[in-house]
mmCIF file of C-alpha atoms in Angstrom:
data_model
loop_
_atom_site.group_PDB
_atom_site.id
_atom_site.type_symbol
_atom_site.label_atom_id
_atom_site.label_comp_id
_atom_site.label_asym_id
_atom_site.label_seq_id
_atom_site.Cartn_x
_atom_site.Cartn_y
_atom_site.Cartn_z
ATOM 1 C CA MET A 1 48.309 78.408 28.136
ATOM 2 C CA ALA A 2 50.202 80.788 30.358
ATOM 3 C CA ALA A 3 49.551 78.377 33.137
ATOM 4 C CA ILE A 4 51.886 75.687 31.490
ATOM 5 C CA ILE A 5 54.092 77.871 29.571
ATOM 6 C CA ASP A 6 56.152 80.500 30.779
ATOM 7 C CA LEU A 7 57.833 82.936 28.485
ATOM 8 C CA SER A 8 58.965 85.413 31.011
ATOM 9 C CA GLY A 9 62.204 87.176 29.957
ATOM 10 C CA SER A 10 61.700 86.585 26.316
ATOM 11 C CA VAL A 11 60.989 89.087 23.737
ATOM 12 C CA ALA A 12 58.494 88.691 20.948
ATOM 13 C CA VAL A 13 57.550 90.739 17.679
ATOM 14 C CA VAL A 14 54.047 90.377 16.155
ATOM 15 C CA THR A 15 53.749 92.028 12.896
ATOM 16 C CA GLY A 16 50.176 93.430 12.467
ATOM 17 C CA GLY A 17 49.664 92.641 16.166
ATOM 18 C CA THR A 18 47.202 95.256 17.104
ATOM 19 C CA ARG A 19 43.971 93.923 15.818
ATOM 20 C CA GLY A 20 42.064 90.779 14.877
ATOM 21 C CA ILE A 21 44.122 87.675 14.857
ATOM 22 C CA GLY A 22 47.446 89.653 15.525
ATOM 23 C CA ALA A 23 45.807 91.102 18.724
ATOM 24 C CA GLY A 24 44.762 87.656 19.838
ATOM 25 C CA ILE A 25 48.656 86.487 19.321
ATOM 26 C CA THR A 26 49.729 89.535 21.215
ATOM 27 C CA ARG A 27 47.367 89.031 24.049
ATOM 28 C CA ALA A 28 48.544 85.301 24.443
ATOM 29 C CA LEU A 29 52.247 86.129 24.348
ATOM 30 C CA LEU A 30 51.620 88.671 27.127
ATOM 31 C CA GLU A 31 49.821 86.343 29.232
ATOM 32 C CA ALA A 32 52.634 83.770 28.915
ATOM 33 C CA GLY A 33 54.880 86.394 30.200
ATOM 34 C CA ALA A 34 56.695 87.703 27.037
ATOM 35 C CA GLN A 35 57.569 91.307 26.302
ATOM 36 C CA VAL A 36 55.797 91.989 23.088
ATOM 37 C CA VAL A 37 56.529 94.510 20.361
ATOM 38 C CA THR A 38 53.877 95.068 17.761
ATOM 39 C CA CYS A 39 54.099 96.812 14.571
ATOM 40 C CA ALA A 40 52.041 98.225 11.655
ATOM 41 C CA ARG A 41 51.890 101.053 9.362
ATOM 42 C CA ARG A 42 49.500 103.026 11.714
ATOM 43 C CA ALA A 43 49.228 103.251 15.495
ATOM 44 C CA PRO A 44 46.279 101.367 16.988
ATOM 45 C CA ASP A 45 43.386 103.324 18.715
ATOM 46 C CA LYS A 46 44.410 101.727 22.033
ATOM 47 C CA PRO A 47 47.291 99.587 22.901
ATOM 48 C CA VAL A 48 46.872 95.866 23.302
ATOM 49 C CA GLU A 49 46.855 94.885 26.833
ATOM 50 C CA ALA A 50 46.557 91.566 28.629
ATOM 51 C CA ALA A 51 47.317 90.295 32.288
ATOM 52 C CA GLY A 52 47.919 93.739 33.314
ATOM 53 C CA ARG A 53 50.787 94.117 30.831
ATOM 54 C CA THR A 54 50.843 96.287 27.595
ATOM 55 C CA ALA A 55 52.463 95.497 24.226
ATOM 56 C CA ARG A 56 54.649 98.344 22.816
ATOM 57 C CA PHE A 57 53.913 99.623 19.333
ATOM 58 C CA LEU A 58 56.295 100.723 16.797
ATOM 59 C CA PRO A 59 55.509 102.042 13.213
ATOM 60 C CA VAL A 60 57.045 100.406 10.332
ATOM 61 C CA ASP A 61 56.144 99.706 6.730
ATOM 62 C CA LEU A 62 56.905 96.046 6.322
ATOM 63 C CA ARG A 63 57.367 96.495 2.412
ATOM 64 C CA ASP A 64 60.285 98.713 3.027
ATOM 65 C CA PRO A 65 63.303 96.675 3.503
ATOM 66 C CA GLU A 66 65.292 99.570 5.086
ATOM 67 C CA ALA A 67 62.688 100.495 7.491
ATOM 68 C CA VAL A 68 62.265 96.786 8.511
ATOM 69 C CA GLY A 69 66.020 96.529 9.159
ATOM 70 C CA GLY A 70 65.824 99.710 11.210
ATOM 71 C CA PHE A 71 62.901 98.263 13.256
ATOM 72 C CA PHE A 72 64.763 94.957 14.184
ATOM 73 C CA GLU A 73 67.780 96.966 15.207
ATOM 74 C CA GLN A 74 65.782 99.073 17.493
ATOM 75 C CA VAL A 75 64.348 96.043 18.932
ATOM 76 C CA ARG A 76 67.727 94.599 19.609
ATOM 77 C CA SER A 77 68.927 97.781 21.018
ATOM 78 C CA ASP A 78 66.115 98.415 23.423
ATOM 79 C CA TYR A 79 65.876 94.796 24.526
ATOM 80 C CA GLY A 80 69.096 93.145 23.889
ATOM 81 C CA ARG A 81 67.514 90.174 22.114
ATOM 82 C CA LEU A 82 64.674 88.904 20.111
ATOM 83 C CA ASP A 83 63.306 85.300 20.884
ATOM 84 C CA THR A 84 60.206 85.182 18.745
ATOM 85 C CA LEU A 85 58.806 86.753 15.441
ATOM 86 C CA VAL A 86 55.149 86.111 14.534
ATOM 87 C CA ASN A 87 54.731 87.132 10.757
ATOM 88 C CA ASN A 88 50.997 87.771 10.929
ATOM 89 C CA ALA A 89 50.497 90.961 8.985
ATOM 90 C CA GLY A 90 48.798 90.213 5.623
ATOM 91 C CA GLY A 91 45.413 90.025 3.918
ATOM 92 C CA THR A 92 43.737 90.716 0.687
ATOM 93 C CA PRO A 93 40.583 92.226 -0.903
ATOM 94 C CA PHE A 94 38.268 89.861 -2.821
ATOM 95 C CA GLN A 95 39.137 90.206 -6.459
ATOM 96 C CA MET A 96 39.028 87.756 -9.305
ATOM 97 C CA LEU A 97 42.154 87.388 -11.311
ATOM 98 C CA ASP A 98 40.708 88.869 -14.584
ATOM 99 C CA GLY A 99 39.119 91.820 -12.712
ATOM 100 C CA ASP A 100 42.457 93.704 -12.256
ATOM 101 C CA GLY A 101 45.971 94.091 -13.603
ATOM 102 C CA ALA A 102 48.837 91.866 -12.582
ATOM 103 C CA GLU A 103 50.390 94.717 -10.619
ATOM 104 C CA ARG A 104 47.737 94.787 -8.071
ATOM 105 C CA HIS A 105 47.885 91.050 -7.543
ATOM 106 C CA ALA A 106 51.714 91.524 -7.182
ATOM 107 C CA ARG A 107 51.020 93.873 -4.328
ATOM 108 C CA VAL A 108 49.062 91.089 -2.536
ATOM 109 C CA VAL A 109 52.100 88.868 -2.995
ATOM 110 C CA GLU A 110 54.464 91.417 -1.741
ATOM 111 C CA LEU A 111 52.562 91.847 1.421
ATOM 112 C CA ASN A 112 51.915 88.227 1.990
ATOM 113 C CA LEU A 113 55.006 86.634 0.985
ATOM 114 C CA VAL A 114 57.793 89.173 0.426
ATOM 115 C CA ALA A 115 57.201 91.261 3.637
ATOM 116 C CA PRO A 116 57.366 88.146 5.975
ATOM 117 C CA LEU A 117 60.602 87.160 4.035
ATOM 118 C CA THR A 118 62.220 90.782 4.583
ATOM 119 C CA ALA A 119 60.976 90.611 8.258
ATOM 120 C CA SER A 120 62.395 86.950 8.721
ATOM 121 C CA LEU A 121 65.873 87.929 7.402
ATOM 122 C CA ALA A 122 66.157 90.834 9.612
ATOM 123 C CA ALA A 123 65.093 88.903 12.725
ATOM 124 C CA TYR A 124 67.437 86.196 11.779
ATOM 125 C CA GLU A 125 70.367 88.645 11.941
ATOM 126 C CA VAL A 126 69.443 89.212 15.716
ATOM 127 C CA MET A 127 68.605 85.708 16.453
ATOM 128 C CA ARG A 128 71.604 83.772 15.077
ATOM 129 C CA HIS A 129 74.117 85.747 17.275
ATOM 130 C CA GLN A 130 72.324 85.202 20.666
ATOM 131 C CA SER A 131 72.177 82.395 23.081
ATOM 132 C CA GLY A 132 69.123 80.116 22.548
ATOM 133 C CA GLY A 133 68.660 81.272 19.014
ATOM 134 C CA GLY A 134 64.952 82.073 18.238
ATOM 135 C CA SER A 135 61.540 80.889 16.832
ATOM 136 C CA ILE A 136 59.888 82.282 13.682
ATOM 137 C CA VAL A 137 56.145 81.629 13.194
ATOM 138 C CA MET A 138 54.584 82.279 9.749
ATOM 139 C CA VAL A 139 50.776 82.785 9.889
ATOM 140 C CA GLY A 140 49.597 80.861 6.857
ATOM 141 C CA SER A 141 46.132 79.914 5.453
ATOM 142 C CA VAL A 142 44.049 77.068 4.047
ATOM 143 C CA SER A 143 43.792 79.336 1.068
ATOM 144 C CA GLY A 144 47.419 78.354 0.284
ATOM 145 C CA THR A 145 46.401 74.484 0.394
ATOM 146 C CA ARG A 146 43.238 74.529 -1.962
ATOM 147 C CA PRO A 147 41.978 76.604 -4.910
ATOM 148 C CA SER A 148 41.183 80.104 -3.655
ATOM 149 C CA PRO A 149 38.839 81.735 -6.323
ATOM 150 C CA GLY A 150 38.594 85.597 -5.495
ATOM 151 C CA THR A 151 41.782 85.420 -3.465
ATOM 152 C CA ALA A 152 44.267 83.693 -5.943
ATOM 153 C CA ALA A 153 47.038 85.702 -5.431
ATOM 154 C CA TYR A 154 46.779 85.600 -1.757
ATOM 155 C CA GLY A 155 46.449 81.794 -1.767
ATOM 156 C CA ALA A 156 49.597 81.691 -3.912
ATOM 157 C CA ALA A 157 51.426 83.824 -1.486
ATOM 158 C CA LYS A 158 50.451 81.611 1.517
ATOM 159 C CA ALA A 159 51.470 78.459 -0.229
ATOM 160 C CA GLY A 160 54.718 80.015 -0.902
ATOM 161 C CA LEU A 161 55.008 81.201 2.667
ATOM 162 C CA GLU A 162 54.796 77.576 3.894
ATOM 163 C CA ASN A 163 57.322 76.310 1.464
ATOM 164 C CA LEU A 164 59.570 79.282 2.428
ATOM 165 C CA ALA A 165 59.427 78.344 6.088
ATOM 166 C CA ARG A 166 60.458 74.731 5.446
ATOM 167 C CA SER A 167 63.513 76.081 3.567
ATOM 168 C CA MET A 168 64.327 78.443 6.225
ATOM 169 C CA ALA A 169 64.052 75.754 8.911
ATOM 170 C CA VAL A 170 66.679 73.890 6.992
ATOM 171 C CA GLU A 171 69.002 76.642 6.207
ATOM 172 C CA TRP A 172 68.767 78.206 9.699
ATOM 173 C CA ALA A 173 69.014 75.113 11.891
ATOM 174 C CA PRO A 174 69.931 74.592 14.572
ATOM 175 C CA ARG A 175 69.892 78.326 15.788
ATOM 176 C CA VAL A 176 66.450 79.307 14.618
ATOM 177 C CA ARG A 177 63.248 77.296 14.315
ATOM 178 C CA VAL A 178 60.670 78.161 11.602
ATOM 179 C CA ASN A 179 57.148 76.896 11.561
ATOM 180 C CA THR A 180 53.779 77.698 9.973
ATOM 181 C CA LEU A 181 50.357 77.979 11.477
ATOM 182 C CA VAL A 182 47.801 77.120 8.632
ATOM 183 C CA LEU A 183 44.661 78.966 9.742
ATOM 184 C CA GLY A 184 41.011 78.348 8.720
ATOM 185 C CA MET A 185 38.162 80.792 9.478
ATOM 186 C CA VAL A 186 38.795 83.005 12.512
ATOM 187 C CA ARG A 187 36.255 85.223 14.168
ATOM 188 C CA THR A 188 37.430 88.718 14.301
ATOM 189 C CA GLU A 189 35.828 92.344 14.706
ATOM 190 C CA LEU A 190 35.596 92.281 10.854
ATOM 191 C CA SER A 191 33.791 88.907 10.467
ATOM 192 C CA HIS A 192 30.479 90.518 9.824
ATOM 193 C CA LEU A 193 31.820 91.962 6.627
ATOM 194 C CA HIS A 194 32.401 88.493 5.378
ATOM 195 C CA TYR A 195 29.624 86.383 7.003
ATOM 196 C CA GLY A 196 26.976 88.852 7.910
ATOM 197 C CA ASP A 197 25.053 89.161 11.249
ATOM 198 C CA GLU A 198 25.251 86.665 14.214
ATOM 199 C CA ASP A 199 23.043 84.029 12.464
ATOM 200 C CA GLY A 200 25.270 84.154 9.458
ATOM 201 C CA ILE A 201 28.408 83.844 11.558
ATOM 202 C CA ALA A 202 26.840 80.827 13.430
ATOM 203 C CA ALA A 203 25.789 79.201 9.980
ATOM 204 C CA VAL A 204 29.305 79.429 8.735
ATOM 205 C CA GLY A 205 30.695 78.063 11.824
ATOM 206 C CA ARG A 206 28.651 75.004 11.586
ATOM 207 C CA THR A 207 30.302 74.060 8.466
ATOM 208 C CA VAL A 208 33.526 73.589 10.625
ATOM 209 C CA PRO A 209 33.849 70.158 12.008
ATOM 210 C CA LEU A 210 34.279 71.473 15.485
ATOM 211 C CA GLY A 211 31.210 73.699 15.031
ATOM 212 C CA ARG A 212 32.522 77.126 15.282
ATOM 213 C CA LEU A 213 34.981 79.724 13.833
ATOM 214 C CA ALA A 214 38.163 79.999 15.570
ATOM 215 C CA ASP A 215 38.877 82.698 18.260
ATOM 216 C CA PRO A 216 42.008 84.700 18.016
ATOM 217 C CA SER A 217 43.017 83.320 21.418
ATOM 218 C CA ASP A 218 43.070 79.802 19.722
ATOM 219 C CA ILE A 219 45.791 81.202 17.259
ATOM 220 C CA GLY A 220 47.561 83.030 20.023
ATOM 221 C CA ASP A 221 47.879 79.535 22.206
ATOM 222 C CA ALA A 222 49.468 77.827 19.169
ATOM 223 C CA CYS A 223 51.918 80.707 18.776
ATOM 224 C CA VAL A 224 52.753 80.532 22.479
ATOM 225 C CA PHE A 225 53.414 76.696 22.052
ATOM 226 C CA LEU A 226 55.625 77.162 19.000
ATOM 227 C CA ALA A 227 57.583 79.830 20.570
ATOM 228 C CA SER A 228 58.206 77.791 23.869
ATOM 229 C CA ASP A 229 60.804 75.104 24.785
ATOM 230 C CA ARG A 230 58.010 72.725 24.574
ATOM 231 C CA ALA A 231 58.330 72.919 20.727
ATOM 232 C CA ALA A 232 62.078 72.749 20.888
ATOM 233 C CA TYR A 233 62.135 69.729 18.386
ATOM 234 C CA ILE A 234 59.441 71.293 16.117
ATOM 235 C CA SER A 235 60.900 73.025 12.865
ATOM 236 C CA GLY A 236 59.610 73.052 9.389
ATOM 237 C CA ALA A 237 56.205 72.024 10.441
ATOM 238 C CA ALA A 238 52.992 73.115 9.547
ATOM 239 C CA LEU A 239 50.346 73.111 12.195
ATOM 240 C CA HIS A 240 46.793 73.185 11.057
ATOM 241 C CA VAL A 241 44.512 75.361 13.239
ATOM 242 C CA HIS A 242 41.236 75.129 11.477
ATOM 243 C CA GLY A 243 38.879 73.207 13.382
ATOM 244 C CA GLY A 244 39.010 69.988 11.424
ATOM 245 C CA GLY A 245 39.080 71.637 8.155
ATOM 246 C CA GLU A 246 36.275 72.038 5.561
ATOM 247 C CA ARG A 247 33.591 69.391 5.066
ATOM 248 C CA PRO A 248 34.032 68.230 1.503
ATOM 249 C CA ALA A 249 31.092 69.665 -0.594
ATOM 250 C CA PHE A 250 30.348 66.272 -2.327
ATOM 251 C CA LEU A 251 29.105 64.724 1.072
ATOM 252 C CA ASP A 252 26.450 67.514 1.355
ATOM 253 C CA ALA A 253 25.508 67.053 -2.236
ATOM 254 C CA ALA A 254 25.240 63.205 -1.813
ATOM 255 C CA THR A 255 23.037 63.591 1.292
ATOM 256 C CA ALA A 256 20.759 65.863 -0.531
ATOM 257 C CA ASN A 257 20.339 63.604 -3.364
ATOM 258 C CA ASN A 258 19.635 60.655 -1.019
ATOM 259 C CA ASN A 259 16.984 62.763 0.579
#
């Protein structure tokens, strides 16, 4: 992607950009020439590097609006601008709705919906005053497009995130573009916790029409595109990066019955 898109001179922030999908996004932006600042509550064991360049890390609790405001003010002060925000930080443990109280589910919504809203508001205050405006990318999930048993609060938050992005795209146009990446299954360093050993990961990958789980670099390339001028007329959109989606269960059931 760096060969066809040049983000040199631009500044990007990737929340949760130090591991997994976030690290893949960070590496892709570095390879495209952007200066990248990552943030999380805790510093990574080692910095994220790509193409001989290193992302900067700044600690911040994204659920603390005052701390988030201070973080983006530091970015503006240190770099003079902010061109791209990727709201990647999020996640959830597996928990059925009746297995815990509403307060714990509310914390999942806070991390996956309220925190991106807080970060986007702070980023907008920087972007709207600068030439060229900016681009905000929400990292959504197919969990927000279909029933999500065991991660219901997460799915609800991701559905809300996509809707929030559409509203932002209208309210903040034409200065700031806002889009959502709707992700399917992605292979990260934690995939074995969900899918088992290599055989298990391969078996899960075969359920995807394209035959494999996404690599974090696949997500990174999509972020680079949305951050670039090649996406200058794309706002309020949801780009599905899921390898073709999920094969409907009734097809397999029908095939098995016919056999």
